[in-house]
Amino acid sequence: MAEEMRVVLRNYGKINPLKIEDYLSVGGYEALKKARTMTKKAVIEEVIQSKLRGRGGAGFNTGQKWAFAHETQDDQKYVICNADEGEPGTYKDRMLMENDPHAIFEGMAICGYAIGANKGYVYCRGEYPHLITILKTAIYQAKQRCILEDFDIEVRTGAGAFVCGEETALLESIEGHRGEPRIRPPFPTQKGLWQKPTVVNNVETLANIPVIIDKGAAHFAAIGAPTYPGTKILTLSGDVNNRTFFEVPTNTTIREVIFEFGDGILGDRKFKAVQIGGASGAFIAANDLDTQISFDAMSAINSTLGSGAVYVLDETRDIIDVTTRIARFFEHESCGKCAPCREGTARLHELMWKLNSGRGSAKDIALLKKLGRVMSITCLCGLGQAAPTAILTTIERFSDDYEAKLM
Amino acid sequence: MVNLTIDGIKTSVPDGSTILQAAQKIGIHIPTLCAHPDRIVKSNCRICVCEVEGSRLLQTACSQPVFEGMVVKTRSPKVIEARQIILELILSNHPQDCLNCIRNVNCELQHLAKEYCIRENPFKLKTKGLPKDYSTPAIFRDPNKCVLCRRCVETCTVIQGVGALGLENRGYHTMIVPSMGKNLGDSPCVMCGQCIHACPVGAIGEVEYIDELMEAIADPNTIVVTQIAPAVRVAIGEEVGMKTGEMPMNKLITALRQIGFDYVLHTNFTADLTIMEEGHELLQRLTTGGILPMFTSCSPGWINFCETYYPDLLDNLSTCKSPQQMFGALLKTYWADKMNIDAKKIFSVSIMPCTAKKYEAFRPEMNASGYQDVDIVLTTRELGRLLRLCEIDFDKVEPSEFDPWMGDYTGAAVIFGASGGVMEAALRTVYEVVMQEELKDVNFTATRGFQGIKEAEVDLNGTVVKVAIANGLSNARKLMDQVRAGESPYHFIEIMACPGGCIGGGGQPITRSNIKREERIASIYIEDEQCAIRKSHENPEIKMVYEEFLHEPLGHKSHELLHTHYHAKNKRLI
Ligand SMILES: Cc1cc2nc3c(=O)[nH]c(=O)nc-3n(C[C@H](O)[C@H](O)[C@H](O)COP(=O)(O)O)c2cc1C
Ligand code: SF4
Ligand code: SF4
Ligand code: SF4
Ligand code: SF4
Ligand code: FES
């Protein structure tokens, strides 16, 4: 029987997030103290050795990212906590901020120390207004006790667009511009917020940091899958009995997630498909259920772990209809900057709508495949690149469903 | 230097180069749409994508820096497929209107469609259905044809410092819109037309007056007279397959007569006149404690800008009308009298490198002759269309001369077309007026060139006169802010709204890079060198107009016909 393992959620339900004393009493901010006794390089080395990879979706080696920012010489640098959490079905960052805000600040302050930044921002999703209060209260308490020393944290409210979670669009948004992604290079670690070296990390990524510093890289690296160690918070939705969240080691399989943690499919119905990683994620069929959720194992089956949202469909679901809704989501969320996404998302939706209403032909499917293939390699940012994922994977893995809806 | 391989060819380029630059060096053409040689990289059209070994994603050549050992494929099937799909996407949201389009055969999108063999677009045609904007007499916009490259926005904001264009909505509904209003006419647009040069397609253009001209030509009771501006000649060749500067003036005169103009005259005549009036105005201000620095006033885009953004500095503007309007006012008075023609019958057409002059001609102040002084303004591009429309074959055209009284000009008038030219022309005359001696070397080279801001000094009998020159309105802003802050060291400032001066005007042949502007500048100074007379006050027809009609610079008649005043524009500006 697979078991939950609470690393990031270590204090969940155990402390009052609005009382810093609670956090301190469970050893909070000890890792920050410890980091400050180490050299900056040693802190970064520790994070690199832990093999922690970003939990925001792209899976980039966190320590490596810090090292880049550390190496860029500048008088001002920034740490940004990406709390935009826009993927449908994802609420893990909200859970963390609601229950353990100081763990995130501690991770940010350690990063700030390591790269030489004295200013941090939490870019918090606009739809989470109650969180702003919690975050601000917690910051106030930390400041009062001078725990963060010269590291200052400010909360910024998101602009309400999915694309603002993309790290460079996030930077534009903080700077007060249209939330649109930037061209890379330069990367944020070279020229980020106000053209200064900046580390952008996800909430969950940052919450792992105190544990790594506290218990050491080796301890962390030993958890879960070797190339993507640690745990992952998953949020389960759709046709499962137990629609909830939990934290598991990264070598847990999809089958375990759905049938053990999720307690199987609702009613007596059969499993049909699961989409992992939110709207950007691939649809996975029954034959791939024994895949581990780790980044690389998912890549091997042409899928992603993404934000860790797990959306299960039972046999009665109309997968074309679901995919059409996803296409509509992307048409709505495209920022409009680059041509293939601006025009392409609208066309993906148009063609899916046609197929879904029974008016499509094999030619439309072929065109969707071609358009999707091109978008996935030409769009400026991850939004446009991932927009066709659900369509391409359902066409590939659920072709019968498409056949059945042809004119 | 960085070593890389493009399509199997090894090359090395400086660190920091893009794939596009590296490919250009070895003669490999990569298509572009949003890229512009003089503007920042935008990387939003994605047409220039290439394969880079080791990368799952295709990379945009216009933005991707090269690295050591990089291997690039610019024309693999994968790349071609991607470019075709992107083009088809753009074209499926674009009116299929080439036959009626102002940019037909001179359009970057059309050219790409041809290069990439776009035939049956698999995507259903779905255009935006937005209304065209004809709210100004100079510039129109057709938002349906916009491909959202944003080159116009950058030009208007960064180069011109106007900020009349911005972005609205997101995703599929993204649009370029005039700021502070639904129409360009409500925006702070100064009608400089620089966005037209920036636009790769026919989404922005000049309002055309060819039909009005043809109607006038067709009417036997109307006498159609044209004035042609100095910057037109250097560029018009580009419209009819000649090199920059190659068109001989006297062949162009014949061509204009063949088109149907009854009389052909030269704005250069009033350029020389402007120097007489403006030069004396400067001297008057210098000697009587007038408001300084004095600003030139011959660029109507600049006038619009000053009225909009610097209404507090309107008194610094020279009261001289632009050469076009001086010409218009004299044409229907002085010239009509001399020719014994009823002014009422004259249809006054000016051919200009400028879009803002279309607007200027319609200003209510501009009817000193008792009629609208200039009836219509055509741009160099419209002249190009007329030449093609009338199938003028320049190999067969015999040279001829301007008609009398308002056709003579000097080298000083010729250089009005380039940034710094008005200043240099003024200095040539002011020097001799003040010093009462011959100016040995008429070349004030410090005022020449494409730089945004130039400055110079002349010693006039112990008084050091400091002058500055700006071209492009964001450069003008820098000088204006200095004046506003009371920190300007200058006595006289020349401002031209367009980068490079009138040779880069909004009505010139579509100008894809500043290199073209520099070529035109060079050709202006060659023409100046070739002029027998190079100082405005030595123009014999100018001497005559003062003897017979105006009597003296800044005199009563001049004030009536050649000078004006300015009004703050009540735009809702932040
Ligand atoms: C459209 C889009 C939306 C994204 N939204 C988020 C988000 O809400 N939260 C997040 O942490 N990362 C998001 N990302 C990923 C970020 O760009 C970035 O990779 C991440 O914040 C880096 O942090 P990490 O290395 O800790 O994962 C998004 C990416 C894209 C393309
Ligand atoms: S891919 Fe989409 S969201 Fe990303 S920059 Fe392009 S238009 Fe904007
Ligand atoms: S803008 Fe270009 S492609 Fe579009 S209609 Fe005009 S000429 Fe044709
Ligand atoms: S004409 Fe000039 S001021 Fe008007 S929108 Fe174009 S660039 Fe801006
Ligand atoms: S109007 Fe022209 S220059 Fe401006 S964004 Fe559209 S296509 Fe580009
Ligand atoms: S030319 Fe490179 S993206 Fe437009």
Short mmCIF file of C-alpha atoms in Angstrom, two decimals, chain B residues 115-427:
data_model
loop_
_atom_site.label_atom_id
_atom_site.label_comp_id
_atom_site.label_asym_id
_atom_site.label_seq_id
_atom_site.Cartn_x
_atom_site.Cartn_y
_atom_site.Cartn_z
CA GLU B 115 7.55 32.89 -51.25
CA TYR B 116 5.80 30.18 -49.26
CA CYS B 117 3.45 29.14 -52.06
CA ILE B 118 0.29 29.69 -50.06
CA ARG B 119 -2.56 28.32 -52.16
CA GLU B 120 -5.63 26.89 -50.52
CA ASN B 121 -5.62 28.03 -46.95
CA PRO B 122 -6.83 25.14 -44.79
CA PHE B 123 -8.20 27.59 -42.24
CA LYS B 124 -11.53 29.24 -42.87
CA LEU B 125 -11.22 32.94 -43.68
CA LYS B 126 -12.39 34.91 -40.67
CA THR B 127 -11.54 38.60 -40.70
CA LYS B 128 -12.15 41.05 -37.91
CA GLY B 129 -14.78 43.15 -39.62
CA LEU B 130 -13.65 46.34 -37.91
CA PRO B 131 -14.39 49.75 -39.42
CA LYS B 132 -11.60 51.58 -41.22
CA ASP B 133 -10.47 54.80 -39.59
CA TYR B 134 -10.57 57.81 -41.90
CA SER B 135 -10.82 60.35 -39.09
CA THR B 136 -7.83 62.42 -40.17
CA PRO B 137 -7.20 64.04 -43.55
CA ALA B 138 -3.70 62.53 -43.64
CA ILE B 139 -3.50 59.01 -42.22
CA PHE B 140 -5.95 56.13 -42.42
CA ARG B 141 -5.92 52.85 -40.56
CA ASP B 142 -7.41 49.54 -41.59
CA PRO B 143 -7.20 47.44 -38.44
CA ASN B 144 -8.41 44.39 -40.35
CA LYS B 145 -5.11 44.19 -42.18
CA CYS B 146 -3.02 44.55 -39.06
CA VAL B 147 -0.78 41.56 -38.34
CA LEU B 148 0.01 42.83 -34.83
CA CYS B 149 3.74 43.05 -35.34
CA ARG B 150 3.74 46.19 -33.15
CA ARG B 151 6.31 48.01 -35.21
CA CYS B 152 4.02 51.06 -35.44
CA VAL B 153 3.53 51.17 -31.68
CA GLU B 154 7.24 51.20 -31.06
CA THR B 155 7.82 53.81 -33.76
CA CYS B 156 5.14 56.12 -32.47
CA THR B 157 6.15 55.71 -28.84
CA VAL B 158 9.91 55.37 -28.91
CA ILE B 159 11.07 57.10 -32.09
CA GLN B 160 8.40 59.78 -32.19
CA GLY B 161 7.64 60.09 -28.49
CA VAL B 162 3.99 60.64 -29.35
CA GLY B 163 2.28 57.54 -28.01
CA ALA B 164 -0.76 57.75 -30.24
CA LEU B 165 -0.98 53.97 -30.68
CA GLY B 166 -1.42 51.26 -28.11
CA LEU B 167 -2.65 47.72 -27.58
CA GLU B 168 -6.11 46.72 -26.50
CA ASN B 169 -7.70 43.40 -25.54
CA ARG B 170 -5.94 40.07 -25.36
CA GLY B 171 -5.52 36.88 -27.33
CA TYR B 172 -7.47 36.60 -30.55
CA HIS B 173 -9.09 39.97 -29.83
CA THR B 174 -5.84 41.90 -29.50
CA MET B 175 -5.89 45.14 -31.50
CA ILE B 176 -3.79 48.18 -32.12
CA VAL B 177 -5.87 51.18 -31.15
CA PRO B 178 -5.38 54.93 -31.06
CA SER B 179 -4.79 56.03 -27.51
CA MET B 180 -7.37 58.20 -25.81
CA GLY B 181 -10.12 57.63 -28.29
CA LYS B 182 -11.77 55.42 -30.80
CA ASN B 183 -10.23 57.17 -33.78
CA LEU B 184 -6.83 58.45 -34.71
CA GLY B 185 -8.40 61.90 -34.96
CA ASP B 186 -9.13 61.85 -31.21
CA SER B 187 -5.62 60.71 -30.35
CA PRO B 188 -2.52 62.84 -29.99
CA CYS B 189 -1.37 61.62 -33.44
CA VAL B 190 0.69 64.32 -35.16
CA MET B 191 0.25 62.74 -38.59
CA CYS B 192 3.96 62.34 -39.19
CA GLY B 193 3.31 59.06 -41.01
CA GLN B 194 6.30 57.28 -39.55
CA CYS B 195 4.04 54.38 -38.60
CA ILE B 196 3.36 53.89 -42.31
CA HIS B 197 7.04 53.16 -42.93
CA ALA B 198 7.07 50.85 -39.94
CA CYS B 199 4.04 48.86 -41.06
CA PRO B 200 4.86 45.75 -43.08
CA VAL B 201 1.36 45.66 -44.58
CA GLY B 202 -1.45 47.94 -45.64
CA ALA B 203 -2.88 48.52 -42.17
CA ILE B 204 -1.80 52.17 -42.11
CA GLY B 205 -1.47 54.47 -45.06
CA GLU B 206 -1.83 57.98 -46.39
CA VAL B 207 -5.21 59.37 -47.35
CA GLU B 208 -5.00 59.67 -51.13
CA TYR B 209 -6.11 62.67 -53.16
CA ILE B 210 -5.52 61.31 -56.66
CA ASP B 211 -9.21 61.38 -57.57
CA GLU B 212 -9.50 65.05 -56.59
CA LEU B 213 -6.47 65.82 -58.73
CA MET B 214 -7.87 63.98 -61.74
CA GLU B 215 -11.15 65.79 -61.43
CA ALA B 216 -9.35 69.15 -61.44
CA ILE B 217 -7.24 68.16 -64.42
CA ALA B 218 -10.35 67.07 -66.27
CA ASP B 219 -12.06 70.41 -65.73
CA PRO B 220 -11.13 72.81 -68.59
CA ASN B 221 -11.91 75.84 -66.42
CA THR B 222 -9.49 74.88 -63.70
CA ILE B 223 -5.83 75.75 -63.85
CA VAL B 224 -3.88 73.08 -62.05
CA VAL B 225 -0.61 74.30 -60.61
CA THR B 226 1.82 72.22 -58.65
CA GLN B 227 4.71 72.91 -56.34
CA ILE B 228 7.16 70.12 -55.66
CA ALA B 229 9.23 69.88 -52.50
CA PRO B 230 13.01 69.34 -52.47
CA ALA B 231 12.94 65.95 -50.77
CA VAL B 232 10.61 64.51 -53.38
CA ARG B 233 13.10 64.51 -56.24
CA VAL B 234 15.77 62.53 -54.37
CA ALA B 235 13.34 59.74 -53.54
CA ILE B 236 10.84 59.56 -56.39
CA GLY B 237 13.20 57.50 -58.51
CA GLU B 238 12.73 54.66 -56.01
CA GLU B 239 9.06 54.53 -57.02
CA VAL B 240 9.80 54.06 -60.72
CA GLY B 241 12.76 51.71 -60.69
CA MET B 242 15.59 54.23 -60.47
CA LYS B 243 18.19 54.58 -57.78
CA THR B 244 17.89 57.08 -54.96
CA GLY B 245 18.70 60.57 -56.24
CA GLU B 246 18.83 59.43 -59.84
CA MET B 247 15.70 61.19 -61.11
CA PRO B 248 16.66 64.37 -63.01
CA MET B 249 14.52 67.31 -61.98
CA ASN B 250 13.97 68.55 -65.50
CA LYS B 251 12.62 65.22 -66.68
CA LEU B 252 10.31 65.13 -63.71
CA ILE B 253 9.00 68.57 -64.69
CA THR B 254 8.08 67.27 -68.15
CA ALA B 255 6.49 64.20 -66.62
CA LEU B 256 4.32 66.39 -64.38
CA ARG B 257 3.17 68.33 -67.45
CA GLN B 258 2.38 65.02 -69.17
CA ILE B 259 0.27 64.02 -66.20
CA GLY B 260 -1.75 67.16 -66.82
CA PHE B 261 -0.47 69.89 -64.54
CA ASP B 262 -0.78 73.24 -66.29
CA TYR B 263 2.10 74.84 -64.45
CA VAL B 264 4.96 73.30 -62.58
CA LEU B 265 6.68 75.33 -59.86
CA HIS B 266 9.04 74.57 -57.03
CA THR B 267 8.56 74.72 -53.28
CA ASN B 268 12.29 75.44 -53.16
CA PHE B 269 11.40 78.97 -54.14
CA THR B 270 9.55 79.45 -50.87
CA ALA B 271 12.20 77.50 -49.02
CA ASP B 272 14.54 80.33 -49.97
CA LEU B 273 11.84 82.78 -48.98
CA THR B 274 11.46 81.04 -45.62
CA ILE B 275 15.14 81.62 -45.01
CA MET B 276 14.72 85.33 -45.72
CA GLU B 277 11.82 85.66 -43.34
CA GLU B 278 13.00 83.25 -40.66
CA GLY B 279 16.57 84.54 -40.78
CA HIS B 280 15.38 88.07 -40.22
CA GLU B 281 13.00 86.95 -37.52
CA LEU B 282 15.90 85.32 -35.71
CA LEU B 283 17.99 88.48 -36.02
CA GLN B 284 15.09 90.52 -34.75
CA ARG B 285 14.65 88.24 -31.74
CA LEU B 286 18.38 88.29 -31.05
CA THR B 287 18.66 92.06 -31.19
CA THR B 288 15.40 93.09 -29.55
CA GLY B 289 15.36 90.64 -26.67
CA GLY B 290 12.68 88.46 -28.23
CA ILE B 291 11.76 85.00 -27.03
CA LEU B 292 14.59 82.53 -27.49
CA PRO B 293 15.46 79.92 -28.47
CA MET B 294 13.49 80.30 -31.65
CA PHE B 295 12.18 77.07 -33.16
CA THR B 296 11.83 76.43 -36.86
CA SER B 297 8.28 75.93 -38.06
CA CYS B 298 8.50 74.23 -41.43
CA SER B 299 7.64 70.72 -40.28
CA PRO B 300 3.89 70.47 -39.71
CA GLY B 301 4.24 67.20 -37.79
CA TRP B 302 6.47 69.08 -35.41
CA ILE B 303 3.98 71.95 -35.21
CA ASN B 304 1.23 69.47 -34.27
CA PHE B 305 3.53 67.97 -31.67
CA CYS B 306 4.41 71.33 -30.16
CA GLU B 307 0.76 72.39 -30.06
CA THR B 308 -0.15 69.11 -28.39
CA TYR B 309 2.67 68.50 -25.95
CA TYR B 310 4.42 71.86 -25.53
CA PRO B 311 1.65 74.46 -25.78
CA ASP B 312 3.56 76.55 -23.23
CA LEU B 313 6.37 76.98 -25.77
CA LEU B 314 4.32 78.09 -28.76
CA ASP B 315 5.78 81.60 -28.57
CA ASN B 316 9.21 80.15 -29.26
CA LEU B 317 8.02 78.93 -32.64
CA SER B 318 8.96 81.06 -35.59
CA THR B 319 5.83 82.67 -36.96
CA CYS B 320 6.88 81.72 -40.48
CA LYS B 321 4.55 79.40 -42.30
CA SER B 322 6.06 76.30 -43.84
CA PRO B 323 7.40 76.69 -47.40
CA GLN B 324 4.33 74.83 -48.67
CA GLN B 325 1.95 77.36 -47.16
CA MET B 326 4.06 80.40 -48.09
CA PHE B 327 3.93 79.04 -51.59
CA GLY B 328 0.20 78.52 -51.46
CA ALA B 329 -0.39 82.06 -50.25
CA LEU B 330 1.81 83.62 -52.93
CA LEU B 331 0.51 81.42 -55.71
CA LYS B 332 -3.02 82.76 -55.55
CA THR B 333 -1.85 86.36 -55.09
CA TYR B 334 1.56 87.34 -56.44
CA TRP B 335 1.88 84.61 -59.04
CA ALA B 336 -1.72 84.84 -60.22
CA ASP B 337 -1.26 88.59 -60.74
CA LYS B 338 1.98 88.15 -62.61
CA MET B 339 0.48 85.48 -64.82
CA ASN B 340 -2.75 87.37 -65.19
CA ILE B 341 -4.72 84.37 -64.04
CA ASP B 342 -7.89 84.54 -61.97
CA ALA B 343 -6.90 83.10 -58.56
CA LYS B 344 -10.33 81.58 -58.26
CA LYS B 345 -9.53 79.25 -61.12
CA ILE B 346 -6.30 77.95 -59.64
CA PHE B 347 -6.23 74.48 -58.15
CA SER B 348 -3.12 74.44 -56.02
CA VAL B 349 -1.50 71.05 -55.59
CA SER B 350 1.60 70.40 -53.60
CA ILE B 351 3.73 67.30 -53.89
CA MET B 352 5.37 66.59 -50.59
CA PRO B 353 7.43 63.94 -48.77
CA CYS B 354 5.08 64.50 -45.87
CA THR B 355 1.72 63.27 -44.61
CA ALA B 356 1.31 66.00 -41.98
CA LYS B 357 1.24 68.58 -44.78
CA LYS B 358 -2.06 67.09 -45.93
CA TYR B 359 -3.45 68.16 -42.61
CA GLU B 360 -1.65 71.50 -42.65
CA ALA B 361 -3.24 72.50 -45.96
CA PHE B 362 -6.67 72.16 -44.37
CA ARG B 363 -5.90 74.27 -41.30
CA PRO B 364 -8.37 77.15 -41.10
CA GLU B 365 -5.51 79.67 -40.82
CA MET B 366 -4.20 78.69 -44.22
CA ASN B 367 -6.31 80.85 -46.51
CA ALA B 368 -4.40 84.12 -46.55
CA SER B 369 -4.94 84.48 -50.29
CA GLY B 370 -8.66 84.64 -49.79
CA TYR B 371 -8.96 81.03 -50.92
CA GLN B 372 -7.67 77.80 -49.48
CA ASP B 373 -4.01 78.42 -50.25
CA VAL B 374 -3.16 74.80 -51.02
CA ASP B 375 -6.05 72.73 -52.29
CA ILE B 376 -4.62 69.25 -52.03
CA VAL B 377 -1.36 67.63 -51.00
CA LEU B 378 0.02 64.54 -52.66
CA THR B 379 2.86 62.50 -51.22
CA THR B 380 5.89 61.20 -53.07
CA ARG B 381 4.21 57.80 -53.08
CA GLU B 382 1.09 59.22 -54.71
CA LEU B 383 3.29 60.90 -57.30
CA GLY B 384 4.81 57.48 -57.94
CA ARG B 385 1.31 56.10 -58.51
CA LEU B 386 0.51 58.95 -60.90
CA LEU B 387 3.67 58.33 -62.89
CA ARG B 388 2.74 54.67 -63.19
CA LEU B 389 -0.90 55.46 -63.86
CA CYS B 390 0.11 57.71 -66.76
CA GLU B 391 2.67 55.18 -67.93
CA ILE B 392 5.44 57.76 -68.02
CA ASP B 393 8.51 56.28 -69.66
CA PHE B 394 11.46 58.30 -68.42
CA ASP B 395 13.75 57.05 -71.18
CA LYS B 396 11.60 58.97 -73.62
CA VAL B 397 10.88 62.05 -71.51
CA GLU B 398 12.60 65.24 -72.72
CA PRO B 399 13.85 67.64 -70.09
CA SER B 400 12.13 70.98 -69.52
CA GLU B 401 12.25 73.93 -67.10
CA PHE B 402 10.03 75.23 -64.30
CA ASP B 403 7.46 77.83 -65.14
CA PRO B 404 8.42 81.42 -64.28
CA TRP B 405 8.30 83.51 -61.08
CA MET B 406 8.26 80.77 -58.48
CA GLY B 407 10.60 78.12 -59.79
CA ASP B 408 14.10 79.43 -59.19
CA TYR B 409 15.96 78.07 -56.21
CA THR B 410 19.35 77.82 -54.57
CA GLY B 411 21.35 75.08 -52.93
CA ALA B 412 20.16 76.47 -49.60
CA ALA B 413 16.60 75.49 -50.49
CA VAL B 414 17.62 72.04 -51.68
CA ILE B 415 19.10 71.10 -48.33
CA PHE B 416 15.80 71.86 -46.55
CA GLY B 417 15.10 68.23 -47.32
CA ALA B 418 17.67 66.93 -44.85
CA SER B 419 17.80 67.39 -41.10
CA GLY B 420 20.07 70.37 -40.41
CA GLY B 421 19.42 71.85 -43.82
CA VAL B 422 17.16 74.68 -42.69
CA MET B 423 19.71 75.60 -40.08
CA GLU B 424 22.58 75.56 -42.53
CA ALA B 425 20.61 77.56 -45.09
CA ALA B 426 19.67 80.11 -42.43
CA LEU B 427 23.25 80.42 -41.26
#
